[in-house]
Amino acid sequence: MNKFSKVISAAFLAVALVSVVACAPTETRSGTGQYIDDTVITTKVKAVLIEDPMTKATEINVETFKGVVQLSGFVSSQAASNRAVELARGVAGVKSVKNDMRIK
């Protein structure tokens, strides 16, 4: 290999390594795979809340970070809040649920 080819190969390797490191997860940022998993969990939790007649899913916000689901928004009663938490905990992949919902 000539010198030019070695330089090009080294540059390509450096760019590839930077790309891989940039997608790596940290404590405050999830990686690409984790982001997709969290999106799937959020979608499943929202679907379960929509199917339940006791919870008004349009008034409950669902966010997921590394398997931890956060429920926020407004509900009509403590029973509706408890039901939403119970439903979210039942979804596969949910590690824990943070209840930040408020009663109207």
XYZ file of N, CA and C in Angstrom:
312
model
N 0.843 -1.186 0.000
C 0.000 0.000 0.000
C 0.884 1.244 0.000
N 0.471 2.191 -0.748
C 1.246 3.427 -0.752
C 0.804 4.326 0.414
N 1.511 5.387 0.599
C 1.273 6.285 1.730
C -0.118 6.921 1.661
N -0.569 7.295 0.462
C -1.877 7.924 0.299
C -3.002 6.979 0.739
N -2.910 5.711 0.377
C -3.917 4.723 0.755
C -3.969 4.535 2.268
N -2.807 4.554 2.915
C -2.761 4.419 4.367
C -3.426 5.609 5.056
N -3.200 6.796 4.520
C -3.809 8.006 5.093
C -5.326 7.954 4.938
N -5.784 7.572 3.750
C -7.226 7.467 3.502
C -7.849 6.419 4.417
N -7.192 5.284 4.572
C -7.700 4.219 5.441
C -7.769 4.694 6.893
N -6.753 5.389 7.354
C -6.733 5.902 8.722
C -7.832 6.938 8.923
N -8.047 7.803 7.945
C -9.100 8.814 8.046
C -10.474 8.156 8.098
N -10.681 7.155 7.247
C -11.956 6.439 7.247
C -12.197 5.749 8.588
N -11.169 5.115 9.139
C -11.280 4.455 10.431
C -11.608 5.459 11.532
N -10.982 6.620 11.504
C -11.245 7.655 12.505
C -12.693 8.132 12.439
N -13.190 8.350 11.229
C -14.578 8.787 11.060
C -15.536 7.705 11.563
N -15.257 6.458 11.258
C -16.104 5.350 11.705
C -16.125 5.257 13.225
N -14.978 5.396 13.861
C -14.914 5.329 15.327
C -15.675 6.483 15.976
N -15.536 7.675 15.419
C -16.265 8.830 15.959
C -17.768 8.617 15.813
N -18.201 8.056 14.716
C -19.620 7.803 14.493
C -20.162 6.805 15.511
N -19.425 5.759 15.784
C -19.858 4.751 16.749
C -19.898 5.341 18.153
N -18.911 6.083 18.538
C -18.860 6.684 19.871
C -19.971 7.711 20.036
N -20.306 8.445 18.995
C -21.361 9.459 19.081
C -22.724 8.835 19.336
N -22.929 7.603 18.938
C -24.210 6.924 19.149
C -24.250 6.142 20.450
N -23.171 6.122 21.184
C -23.111 5.358 22.426
C -23.966 6.015 23.507
N -24.648 5.206 24.322
C -25.482 5.767 25.371
C -24.652 6.307 26.540
N -25.202 7.282 27.238
C -24.619 7.805 28.465
C -25.710 7.787 29.533
N -25.395 8.283 30.717
C -26.405 8.309 31.776
C -27.574 9.220 31.437
N -27.316 10.290 30.724
C -28.377 11.254 30.422
C -28.900 11.157 29.004
N -28.325 10.278 28.191
C -28.742 10.141 26.807
C -28.771 8.665 26.440
N -29.862 8.233 25.817
C -29.948 6.829 25.427
C -29.344 6.628 24.045
N -28.886 5.421 23.799
C -28.348 5.076 22.486
C -29.480 4.833 21.507
N -29.140 4.573 20.277
C -30.143 4.396 19.231
C -31.070 3.226 19.532
N -30.511 2.100 19.921
C -31.327 0.930 20.250
C -32.237 1.175 21.429
N -31.713 1.824 22.462
C -32.515 2.130 23.645
C -33.628 3.105 23.294
N -33.334 4.079 22.441
C -34.353 5.042 22.012
C -35.509 4.326 21.317
N -35.192 3.372 20.468
C -36.230 2.612 19.776
C -37.030 1.793 20.773
N -36.359 1.131 21.717
C -37.057 0.368 22.744
C -37.984 1.261 23.557
N -37.512 2.438 23.940
C -38.326 3.371 24.719
C -39.535 3.842 23.923
N -39.362 4.046 22.637
C -40.474 4.461 21.785
C -41.535 3.374 21.708
N -41.103 2.135 21.621
C -42.040 1.008 21.581
C -42.789 0.915 22.908
N -42.088 1.065 24.022
C -42.738 1.017 25.340
C -43.762 2.143 25.462
N -43.387 3.355 25.064
C -44.306 4.497 25.134
C -45.562 4.224 24.321
N -45.397 3.689 23.128
C -46.534 3.384 22.264
C -47.437 2.338 22.888
N -46.847 1.304 23.480
C -47.642 0.251 24.121
C -48.408 0.788 25.328
N -47.764 1.640 26.127
C -48.438 2.214 27.301
C -49.601 3.094 26.852
N -49.383 3.922 25.843
C -50.464 4.770 25.335
C -51.628 3.928 24.824
N -51.328 2.838 24.119
C -52.374 1.959 23.592
C -53.193 1.340 24.720
N -52.526 0.902 25.772
C -53.225 0.300 26.912
C -54.110 1.332 27.599
N -53.613 2.560 27.730
C -54.398 3.626 28.364
C -55.617 3.991 27.517
N -55.472 3.978 26.192
C -56.596 4.291 25.309
C -57.678 3.223 25.404
N -57.270 1.964 25.506
C -58.224 0.857 25.561
C -59.016 0.817 26.867
N -58.474 1.387 27.927
C -59.136 1.333 29.236
C -60.175 2.449 29.348
N -61.426 2.107 29.697
C -62.459 3.143 29.779
C -62.301 4.081 30.987
N -61.557 3.678 31.989
C -61.409 4.499 33.195
C -60.401 5.635 33.011
N -59.408 5.413 32.184
C -58.372 6.435 31.986
C -58.676 7.248 30.739
N -58.505 8.543 30.841
C -58.667 9.422 29.683
C -57.276 9.653 29.107
N -56.913 8.795 28.165
C -55.553 8.783 27.637
C -55.157 10.092 26.965
N -56.131 10.848 26.492
C -55.786 12.107 25.825
C -55.256 13.141 26.804
N -55.518 12.949 28.082
C -55.066 13.901 29.095
C -53.839 13.411 29.856
N -53.320 12.237 29.494
C -52.150 11.665 30.162
C -50.986 11.646 29.185
N -49.899 12.262 29.569
C -48.675 12.252 28.761
C -47.791 11.094 29.212
N -47.203 10.407 28.251
C -46.341 9.264 28.537
C -44.968 9.522 27.945
N -43.941 9.435 28.775
C -42.553 9.548 28.316
C -41.774 8.382 28.909
N -40.831 7.854 28.144
C -40.033 6.722 28.599
C -38.563 7.016 28.381
N -37.749 6.731 29.403
C -36.299 6.878 29.302
C -35.651 5.688 29.980
N -34.979 4.869 29.182
C -34.298 3.669 29.668
C -35.241 2.751 30.453
N -36.443 2.584 29.937
C -37.417 1.676 30.538
C -38.220 2.250 31.683
N -37.923 3.459 32.114
C -38.668 4.112 33.190
C -39.737 4.992 32.548
N -40.993 4.697 32.850
C -42.120 5.410 32.265
C -42.548 6.523 33.214
N -42.733 7.720 32.661
C -43.232 8.849 33.437
C -44.610 9.212 32.912
N -45.593 9.195 33.813
C -46.950 9.589 33.464
C -47.205 10.969 34.044
N -47.679 11.884 33.213
C -47.993 13.227 33.682
C -49.288 13.682 33.027
N -49.826 14.774 33.523
C -51.079 15.284 33.001
C -52.122 15.342 34.096
N -53.377 15.361 33.680
C -54.471 15.495 34.636
C -55.435 14.324 34.511
N -55.901 13.849 35.665
C -56.900 12.783 35.721
C -58.046 13.245 36.610
N -59.184 12.564 36.497
C -60.375 12.989 37.229
C -60.417 12.503 38.669
N -59.667 11.428 38.977
C -59.723 10.889 40.342
C -58.432 10.140 40.683
N -58.281 9.860 41.968
C -57.131 9.079 42.411
C -57.212 7.661 41.856
N -58.424 7.154 41.733
C -58.603 5.802 41.181
C -58.123 5.739 39.728
N -58.404 6.780 38.952
C -57.942 6.819 37.554
C -56.423 6.896 37.504
N -55.822 7.650 38.417
C -54.365 7.748 38.489
C -53.751 6.393 38.823
N -54.312 5.738 39.832
C -53.813 4.416 40.234
C -53.967 3.396 39.105
N -55.081 3.477 38.383
C -55.331 2.550 37.282
C -54.312 2.759 36.162
N -54.011 4.008 35.837
C -53.033 4.301 34.789
C -51.656 3.754 35.158
N -51.255 3.924 36.406
C -49.967 3.398 36.872
C -49.962 1.874 36.791
N -51.056 1.261 37.216
C -51.170 -0.201 37.183
C -51.062 -0.727 35.751
N -51.753 -0.061 34.821
C -51.696 -0.480 33.412
C -50.296 -0.317 32.839
N -49.640 0.787 33.166
C -48.285 1.034 32.652
C -47.310 -0.012 33.176
N -47.438 -0.370 34.431
C -46.541 -1.391 35.017
C -46.710 -2.745 34.346
N -47.883 -3.003 33.781
C -48.165 -4.284 33.145
C -47.592 -4.430 31.742
N -47.040 -3.360 31.200
C -46.493 -3.405 29.836
C -45.084 -4.006 29.875
N -44.821 -4.892 28.946
C -43.507 -5.540 28.868
C -42.413 -4.507 28.618
N -41.318 -4.621 29.350
C -40.182 -3.726 29.178
C -40.152 -2.561 30.151
N -41.256 -2.337 30.863
C -41.315 -1.232 31.818
C -40.587 -1.648 33.094
N -39.554 -0.864 33.454
C -38.788 -1.145 34.674
C -39.450 -0.528 35.902
N -39.940 0.697 35.756
C -40.662 1.365 36.840
C -41.523 2.466 36.253
N -42.428 2.997 37.088
C -43.348 4.043 36.641
C -43.275 5.198 37.626
N -43.079 6.405 37.093
C -43.119 7.629 37.906
C -44.467 8.279 37.676
N -45.178 8.521 38.741
C -46.515 9.106 38.651
C -46.433 10.597 38.944
N -46.540 11.411 37.905
C -46.562 12.864 38.054
C -47.916 13.422 37.640
N -48.954 12.602 37.708
C -50.295 13.041 37.316
C -50.923 13.852 38.445
N -51.755 14.785 38.067
C -52.470 15.634 39.024
C -53.970 15.395 38.882
N -54.674 15.496 39.990
C -56.129 15.307 40.002
C -56.791 16.662 39.771
N -57.757 16.699 38.853
C -58.456 17.952 38.537
C -59.415 18.307 39.663
